[in-house]
Amino acid sequence: MALRPDEFYDHAVAAADAERRLPLARMTGWDISPFEPDGLRVAPLRPPVLPEPARHGEDPSDCDACRGRDDGIWLDDRWRLTRIAGVGVPLVLMLHPRDHHDLADLPDELAAELGVLTVHIARHVQALPNIVRAHVHRIGDGGAHLHVWFFARPEGMAQLYGSWMVVWDDLLPEYPGDVAEADAAAVVDALVASYGGRRPDGGEPRGT
Ligand SMILES: [Zn+2]
């Protein structure tokens, strides 16, 4: 059984200093860290918050993802894909079930589709020129309606390797929106061809 919240906190804070600051370690010591250790310090560790505050959309009648069930750059009867604007990396896409589900209560049929869609979307993002990797994340601490992130890593930017990339994304200047929009359209065209589904306006893929 996992440690109780108070046990976990006591375990962690025992390694901290008098201000409850943990030492810099591991990820901040990597040479791909966006922060240099000099002058950097860890925020004081805060005690557990119990009960946890509700996530957005715990009540499906008040869920932005449900209200947006018809929105996106691609959709089929059960899934939709959106592009996140204003980011620093070349492309950030998000996959959502159109109905209200979280990951752990996804019916098996949708779970199987999620697997296939994740592979197809990652494949098409990685096929874009000058993109070398699609990082895939499901976190779920902010919103109760399942949403899976796809982050495109620009080729050659070896400093953006791995789990620091979401932090680099926040630090980088805004990527040109017209370029991201065109790349997202290429991913949608490829997804319609390889998996099915459609653009929300029912339009034909470009180039056909
Ligand atoms: Zn919802």
Short mmCIF file of C-alpha atoms and ligand atoms in Angstrom, two decimals:
data_model
loop_
_atom_site.label_atom_id
_atom_site.label_comp_id
_atom_site.label_asym_id
_atom_site.label_seq_id
_atom_site.Cartn_x
_atom_site.Cartn_y
_atom_site.Cartn_z
CA MET A 1 0.00 0.00 0.00
CA ALA A 2 1.28 3.46 -0.87
CA LEU A 3 2.26 5.79 1.93
CA ARG A 4 -0.58 7.83 3.44
CA PRO A 5 -0.46 11.59 2.63
CA ASP A 6 0.99 12.45 6.05
CA GLU A 7 3.51 9.61 5.79
CA PHE A 8 4.57 10.71 2.31
CA TYR A 9 4.99 14.30 3.49
CA ASP A 10 7.02 13.27 6.55
CA HIS A 11 9.19 11.05 4.36
CA ALA A 12 9.87 13.90 1.92
CA VAL A 13 10.30 16.73 4.39
CA ALA A 14 12.84 14.67 6.33
CA ALA A 15 15.19 15.20 3.38
CA ALA A 16 14.56 18.98 3.29
CA ASP A 17 16.29 21.83 5.10
CA ALA A 18 14.90 23.99 7.92
CA GLU A 19 12.81 25.94 5.38
CA ARG A 20 11.43 22.66 4.01
CA ARG A 21 13.40 23.12 0.78
CA LEU A 22 14.64 19.92 -0.86
CA PRO A 23 18.13 19.96 -2.38
CA LEU A 24 18.57 20.40 -6.12
CA ALA A 25 19.03 16.94 -7.56
CA ARG A 26 18.67 14.72 -10.56
CA MET A 27 16.68 16.61 -13.23
CA THR A 28 18.10 20.03 -12.38
CA GLY A 29 21.55 18.48 -12.64
CA TRP A 30 20.98 17.20 -16.17
CA ASP A 31 22.76 19.15 -18.85
CA ILE A 32 19.38 19.56 -20.62
CA SER A 33 17.83 21.35 -17.65
CA PRO A 34 16.54 24.77 -18.70
CA PHE A 35 17.82 26.19 -15.39
CA GLU A 36 21.40 26.48 -14.18
CA PRO A 37 21.83 25.29 -10.60
CA ASP A 38 23.56 28.50 -9.46
CA GLY A 39 20.99 30.71 -7.78
CA LEU A 40 18.22 28.17 -8.21
CA ARG A 41 16.46 26.85 -5.13
CA VAL A 42 13.57 24.47 -4.54
CA ALA A 43 10.25 25.85 -3.28
CA PRO A 44 9.39 24.93 0.31
CA LEU A 45 7.48 21.66 0.46
CA ARG A 46 3.84 22.27 1.35
CA PRO A 47 1.84 19.81 3.48
CA PRO A 48 -0.84 17.67 1.82
CA VAL A 49 -4.19 19.30 0.94
CA LEU A 50 -7.05 17.02 1.90
CA PRO A 51 -9.57 16.54 0.57
CA GLU A 52 -8.12 17.57 -2.78
CA PRO A 53 -10.00 20.35 -4.57
CA ALA A 54 -12.29 19.16 -7.36
CA ARG A 55 -10.86 19.17 -10.87
CA HIS A 56 -12.57 21.12 -13.61
CA GLY A 57 -15.37 19.06 -15.13
CA GLU A 58 -15.86 16.58 -12.29
CA ASP A 59 -19.54 17.34 -12.90
CA PRO A 60 -20.15 16.59 -16.60
CA SER A 61 -22.92 19.21 -16.68
CA ASP A 62 -20.23 21.84 -16.08
CA CYS A 63 -17.40 20.58 -18.29
CA ASP A 64 -15.74 22.74 -20.96
CA ALA A 65 -14.57 19.64 -22.85
CA CYS A 66 -18.19 18.42 -23.09
CA ARG A 67 -19.36 21.85 -24.25
CA GLY A 68 -16.68 21.69 -26.97
CA ARG A 69 -17.60 18.17 -28.11
CA ASP A 70 -18.02 19.36 -31.73
CA ASP A 71 -14.90 21.55 -31.79
CA GLY A 72 -11.55 20.59 -33.23
CA ILE A 73 -9.43 20.17 -36.33
CA TRP A 74 -10.45 16.50 -36.71
CA LEU A 75 -13.23 14.33 -35.31
CA ASP A 76 -15.08 11.09 -35.69
CA ASP A 77 -18.16 9.88 -33.79
CA ARG A 78 -16.25 9.27 -30.54
CA TRP A 79 -13.03 11.35 -30.60
CA ARG A 80 -11.84 14.81 -31.52
CA LEU A 81 -8.44 16.44 -31.95
CA THR A 82 -7.64 20.07 -31.13
CA ARG A 83 -4.56 22.24 -31.66
CA ILE A 84 -3.30 24.27 -28.72
CA ALA A 85 -2.38 27.78 -29.88
CA GLY A 86 0.23 30.11 -28.41
CA VAL A 87 2.81 27.45 -27.55
CA GLY A 88 6.60 27.55 -27.96
CA VAL A 89 7.26 24.17 -29.57
CA PRO A 90 6.25 23.57 -33.21
CA LEU A 91 2.97 21.77 -32.54
CA VAL A 92 0.86 20.77 -29.55
CA LEU A 93 -2.25 18.65 -30.21
CA MET A 94 -4.80 17.29 -27.75
CA LEU A 95 -7.01 14.22 -28.19
CA HIS A 96 -10.33 14.08 -26.29
CA PRO A 97 -13.23 11.59 -26.21
CA ARG A 98 -16.35 13.45 -27.31
CA ASP A 99 -18.35 11.96 -24.42
CA HIS A 100 -17.39 12.53 -20.80
CA HIS A 101 -14.85 9.91 -19.70
CA ASP A 102 -11.63 9.96 -17.72
CA LEU A 103 -8.83 7.51 -18.50
CA ALA A 104 -9.68 5.04 -15.76
CA ASP A 105 -13.36 4.79 -16.72
CA LEU A 106 -12.85 4.58 -20.46
CA PRO A 107 -14.85 1.64 -21.88
CA ASP A 108 -12.66 -1.05 -23.44
CA GLU A 109 -13.86 -0.27 -26.97
CA LEU A 110 -12.78 3.36 -26.58
CA ALA A 111 -9.56 2.30 -24.84
CA ALA A 112 -8.68 0.21 -27.88
CA GLU A 113 -9.41 3.16 -30.17
CA LEU A 114 -7.28 5.41 -27.96
CA GLY A 115 -4.34 3.10 -28.46
CA VAL A 116 -4.68 3.04 -32.23
CA LEU A 117 -5.32 6.79 -32.46
CA THR A 118 -2.32 7.58 -30.25
CA VAL A 119 -0.06 5.58 -32.52
CA HIS A 120 -1.46 7.13 -35.72
CA ILE A 121 -1.26 10.70 -34.41
CA ALA A 122 2.29 10.21 -33.12
CA ARG A 123 3.29 8.66 -36.45
CA HIS A 124 1.88 11.57 -38.45
CA VAL A 125 3.42 14.22 -36.17
CA GLN A 126 6.80 12.51 -36.44
CA ALA A 127 6.44 12.39 -40.24
CA LEU A 128 6.34 16.20 -40.41
CA PRO A 129 9.53 17.72 -41.85
CA ASN A 130 11.83 19.09 -39.13
CA ILE A 131 9.95 17.26 -36.36
CA VAL A 132 11.69 14.27 -34.87
CA ARG A 133 9.51 13.13 -31.97
CA ALA A 134 5.96 13.28 -30.64
CA HIS A 135 5.96 13.28 -26.84
CA VAL A 136 2.68 11.87 -25.48
CA HIS A 137 1.34 12.87 -22.06
CA ARG A 138 -1.75 12.10 -20.04
CA ILE A 139 -1.72 13.85 -16.68
CA GLY A 140 -5.31 14.58 -15.68
CA ASP A 141 -4.74 16.68 -12.55
CA GLY A 142 -6.46 19.76 -13.96
CA GLY A 143 -9.43 18.44 -15.93
CA ALA A 144 -11.59 15.40 -15.25
CA HIS A 145 -12.42 14.88 -18.95
CA LEU A 146 -9.66 12.76 -20.52
CA HIS A 147 -7.23 14.72 -22.69
CA VAL A 148 -4.01 13.33 -24.16
CA TRP A 149 -1.24 15.74 -25.15
CA PHE A 150 1.05 15.39 -28.17
CA PHE A 151 4.11 17.68 -28.13
CA ALA A 152 6.22 17.89 -31.31
CA ARG A 153 9.95 18.18 -30.65
CA PRO A 154 11.91 20.15 -33.25
CA GLU A 155 14.69 18.20 -34.94
CA GLY A 156 18.18 18.78 -33.65
CA MET A 157 17.12 20.61 -30.49
CA ALA A 158 18.76 18.04 -28.26
CA GLN A 159 18.36 20.32 -25.23
CA LEU A 160 14.60 19.74 -25.56
CA TYR A 161 14.95 16.00 -24.95
CA GLY A 162 12.66 14.33 -22.49
CA SER A 163 10.39 15.53 -19.74
CA TRP A 164 11.87 19.02 -19.49
CA MET A 165 10.36 19.88 -22.88
CA VAL A 166 7.05 21.07 -21.44
CA VAL A 167 9.04 23.58 -19.36
CA TRP A 168 11.08 24.67 -22.38
CA ASP A 169 7.76 25.07 -24.20
CA ASP A 170 6.73 27.62 -21.60
CA LEU A 171 10.07 29.50 -21.88
CA LEU A 172 10.35 29.61 -25.67
CA PRO A 173 8.85 32.49 -27.68
CA GLU A 174 5.52 31.82 -29.33
CA TYR A 175 5.94 29.62 -32.41
CA PRO A 176 4.54 31.02 -35.71
CA GLY A 177 0.85 30.14 -35.68
CA ASP A 178 0.49 29.87 -39.46
CA VAL A 179 3.26 27.27 -39.63
CA ALA A 180 1.71 25.25 -36.79
CA GLU A 181 -1.72 25.46 -38.40
CA ALA A 182 -0.38 24.12 -41.71
CA ASP A 183 1.44 21.28 -39.95
CA ALA A 184 -1.70 20.43 -37.97
CA ALA A 185 -3.65 20.30 -41.25
CA ALA A 186 -1.08 17.85 -42.65
CA VAL A 187 -1.52 15.64 -39.57
CA VAL A 188 -5.32 15.76 -40.04
CA ASP A 189 -5.05 14.81 -43.71
CA ALA A 190 -2.83 11.86 -42.84
CA LEU A 191 -5.13 10.80 -40.00
CA VAL A 192 -8.22 10.86 -42.23
CA ALA A 193 -6.33 8.71 -44.73
CA SER A 194 -4.90 6.23 -42.21
CA TYR A 195 -7.67 6.00 -39.60
CA GLY A 196 -10.80 7.71 -40.89
CA GLY A 197 -12.82 10.51 -39.38
CA ARG A 198 -13.23 13.92 -40.93
CA ARG A 199 -12.65 17.62 -40.66
CA PRO A 200 -15.43 19.25 -38.60
CA ASP A 201 -16.68 21.15 -41.65
CA GLY A 202 -16.93 17.89 -43.57
CA GLY A 203 -14.41 19.15 -46.10
CA GLU A 204 -12.22 16.83 -48.08
CA PRO A 205 -8.60 16.51 -47.09
CA ARG A 206 -6.30 18.89 -48.90
CA GLY A 207 -4.81 17.63 -52.08
CA THR A 208 -7.70 15.34 -53.04
ZN ZN B 1 -16.66 16.37 -20.06
#
